[in-house]
Coordinates of C-alpha atoms in Angstrom, one line a residue:
M1 CA 25.3 -61.7 55.4
K2 CA 22.6 -64.3 55.0
T3 CA 20.6 -62.3 57.6
T4 CA 21.0 -59.1 55.7
L5 CA 19.9 -60.6 52.4
T6 CA 16.9 -62.2 54.1
A7 CA 16.0 -58.9 55.7
V8 CA 16.3 -57.0 52.3
A9 CA 14.3 -59.7 50.6
A10 CA 11.6 -59.5 53.3
L11 CA 11.5 -55.8 53.1
M12 CA 11.2 -55.9 49.3
I13 CA 8.3 -58.3 49.5
A14 CA 6.6 -56.2 52.2
I15 CA 6.8 -52.9 50.3
S16 CA 6.1 -54.3 46.8
P17 CA 2.3 -53.9 47.1
L18 CA 2.9 -50.3 48.2
A19 CA 5.1 -49.7 45.2
A20 CA 2.6 -51.1 42.8
Q21 CA 0.0 -48.7 44.0
T22 CA -0.3 -45.5 42.0
T23 CA -2.5 -42.5 42.6
A24 CA -5.7 -42.7 40.7
P25 CA -6.5 -39.8 38.5
A26 CA -8.9 -37.3 40.0
A27 CA -12.4 -38.1 39.2
T28 CA -14.0 -35.7 36.7
A29 CA -17.6 -34.7 36.7
P30 CA -19.7 -36.5 34.1
V31 CA -20.8 -34.5 31.1
T32 CA -24.1 -32.8 31.5
F33 CA -26.4 -32.7 28.5
I34 CA -28.6 -29.7 27.8
E35 CA -32.1 -30.3 26.3
Q36 CA -33.2 -26.9 25.2
Q37 CA -32.3 -23.3 24.8
T38 CA -33.4 -20.8 27.4
N39 CA -34.6 -17.2 26.9
E40 CA -31.2 -15.9 28.1
E41 CA -29.3 -17.9 25.5
V42 CA -28.6 -16.8 21.9
L43 CA -27.4 -19.0 19.1
G44 CA -24.4 -17.8 17.1
T45 CA -26.3 -18.4 13.9
D46 CA -28.9 -15.9 15.1
F47 CA -26.2 -13.2 14.9
V48 CA -24.5 -14.0 11.6
G49 CA -26.5 -12.4 8.8
S50 CA -28.2 -9.9 11.2
P51 CA -28.4 -6.3 10.0
V52 CA -26.1 -3.7 11.2
L53 CA -27.5 -0.2 11.4
A54 CA -26.0 3.3 11.7
K55 CA -27.3 5.7 14.3
D56 CA -29.9 6.9 11.8
N57 CA -31.3 3.4 11.5
Q58 CA -30.1 2.9 8.0
Q59 CA -28.7 -0.5 7.3
I60 CA -25.0 -0.2 6.6
G61 CA -24.0 -3.9 6.6
K62 CA -24.6 -7.3 8.1
I63 CA -22.8 -9.4 10.7
A64 CA -20.5 -11.7 8.6
N65 CA -18.8 -13.5 11.4
L66 CA -18.0 -13.4 15.1
V67 CA -14.5 -13.8 16.6
F68 CA -14.1 -15.3 20.0
D69 CA -11.3 -14.7 22.5
K70 CA -9.3 -17.4 24.2
D71 CA -11.9 -17.5 27.0
G72 CA -14.8 -18.2 24.6
R73 CA -16.3 -14.7 24.7
I74 CA -17.3 -12.8 21.6
A75 CA -14.5 -10.2 21.1
I76 CA -15.0 -9.0 17.6
A77 CA -17.9 -8.5 15.2
V78 CA -17.0 -8.8 11.5
I79 CA -19.3 -6.7 9.4
G80 CA -19.9 -7.2 5.7
V81 CA -20.2 -3.8 3.9
G82 CA -21.1 -3.0 0.3
G83 CA -21.4 -5.4 -2.5
V84 CA -24.5 -7.1 -3.9
L85 CA -25.6 -10.5 -2.6
G86 CA -22.2 -10.9 -0.9
I87 CA -20.3 -10.3 -4.1
G88 CA -17.8 -7.4 -3.8
E89 CA -18.5 -7.3 0.0
K90 CA -15.7 -6.0 2.2
E91 CA -15.4 -7.3 5.7
V92 CA -14.4 -4.9 8.5
A93 CA -14.1 -5.6 12.2
V94 CA -15.1 -3.7 15.3
P95 CA -14.9 -4.7 18.9
F96 CA -18.1 -6.5 19.9
D97 CA -18.6 -4.1 22.8
A98 CA -18.7 -1.2 20.3
I99 CA -22.0 -2.4 18.9
K100 CA -25.4 -2.3 20.5
S101 CA -27.7 -5.4 20.2
E102 CA -31.4 -5.4 20.4
V103 CA -34.3 -7.6 19.2
K104 CA -36.8 -6.1 16.8
D105 CA -39.6 -8.3 15.5
N106 CA -37.9 -11.4 16.9
K107 CA -34.7 -10.7 15.0
H108 CA -31.4 -9.5 16.3
V109 CA -30.4 -6.0 15.0
F110 CA -27.1 -4.3 15.8
T111 CA -26.3 -0.6 15.8
V112 CA -22.8 0.8 15.5
D113 CA -21.7 4.4 15.9
A114 CA -20.3 4.7 12.4
T115 CA -21.5 5.6 8.9
K116 CA -21.5 3.3 5.9
E117 CA -18.7 5.5 4.4
Q118 CA -16.6 5.0 7.5
L119 CA -17.0 1.3 7.3
K120 CA -16.2 1.3 3.6
A121 CA -13.0 3.3 4.4
A122 CA -12.0 1.1 7.2
P123 CA -9.2 -1.5 6.6
A124 CA -10.4 -4.9 5.6
Y125 CA -10.3 -7.5 8.3
K126 CA -7.8 -10.3 7.6
T127 CA -8.2 -13.7 9.2
L128 CA -5.1 -15.8 10.0
N129 CA -5.9 -17.8 6.8
D130 CA -6.1 -14.6 4.8
Q131 CA -2.7 -13.5 6.2
A132 CA -1.1 -16.8 5.5
F133 CA -2.5 -16.8 1.9
N134 CA -1.2 -13.2 1.4
Q135 CA 2.2 -14.2 2.6
R136 CA 2.3 -17.1 0.2
V137 CA 1.2 -14.9 -2.7
T138 CA 3.9 -12.4 -1.8
E139 CA 6.5 -15.2 -1.8
W140 CA 5.3 -16.6 -5.1
R141 CA 5.4 -13.1 -6.7
Q142 CA 9.0 -12.6 -5.5
K143 CA 10.0 -16.0 -6.9
A144 CA 8.2 -15.2 -10.2
A145 CA 9.9 -11.9 -10.4
E146 CA 13.3 -13.5 -9.8
S147 CA 12.6 -16.2 -12.4
W148 CA 11.5 -13.5 -14.9
K149 CA 14.7 -11.6 -14.3
Q150 CA 16.9 -14.7 -14.8
A151 CA 15.0 -15.7 -17.9
K152 CA 15.2 -12.2 -19.3
E153 CA 19.0 -12.1 -18.7
K154 CA 19.4 -15.5 -20.4
A155 CA 17.1 -14.5 -23.3
G156 CA 19.0 -11.3 -23.7
Q157 CA 22.3 -13.1 -24.0
A158 CA 20.8 -15.6 -26.5
Y159 CA 19.3 -12.7 -28.5
D160 CA 22.7 -11.0 -28.6
Q161 CA 24.4 -14.2 -29.8
A162 CA 21.8 -14.9 -32.4
K163 CA 21.9 -11.3 -33.6
D164 CA 25.7 -11.5 -34.0
K165 CA 25.5 -14.7 -36.0
V166 CA 22.8 -13.3 -38.3
N167 CA 24.9 -10.2 -38.9
E168 CA 27.9 -12.4 -39.6
K169 CA 25.9 -14.4 -42.2
I170 CA 24.6 -11.2 -43.7
N171 CA 28.1 -9.8 -44.1
E172 CA 29.3 -13.1 -45.5
N173 CA 26.5 -13.1 -48.1
K174 CA 27.2 -9.5 -49.0
S175 CA 30.9 -10.2 -49.6
A176 CA 30.1 -13.3 -51.6
E177 CA 27.6 -11.5 -53.8
T178 CA 29.7 -8.4 -54.4
P179 CA 31.7 -8.9 -57.6
K180 CA 35.3 -8.2 -57.3
V181 CA 36.7 -5.6 -59.7
Q182 CA 40.0 -6.5 -61.3

């Protein structure tokens, strides 16, 4: 028994350094810093605000935003249409590959195969925030409508009770004022 305990203890002592060892995390490459933009690179801010033209080269809107897919590629161009100075502007979205990009006078210009009327008639683009806000507004309207209905029912009951009491008092006063003929 003593020999078995001694053997187990010796084994534990021998393997304890091995048990303490853990696998080190895989080394990651250090971050590389980029000093300047190249001719092949475009800043996102260069796109936003850029004019969008119809095929006839008439401006029909401006790039209002860009939507990226999960892989970081531009998937959608959101185009601001109508309005004056951004007020009353409607935002519609088209797939980014549906617009043609070119540089004119050192500025990005986009062309889409649609008319201004088609863009104005298109459904407005709703971001996730817009959708959540619209959902909350719908819920608030439903709650307000239910509260109004309940208040109207209670007010109707109170009105009927008050009307009955007023009519009772009127009738009491009429009978008190009417002289009795003997």
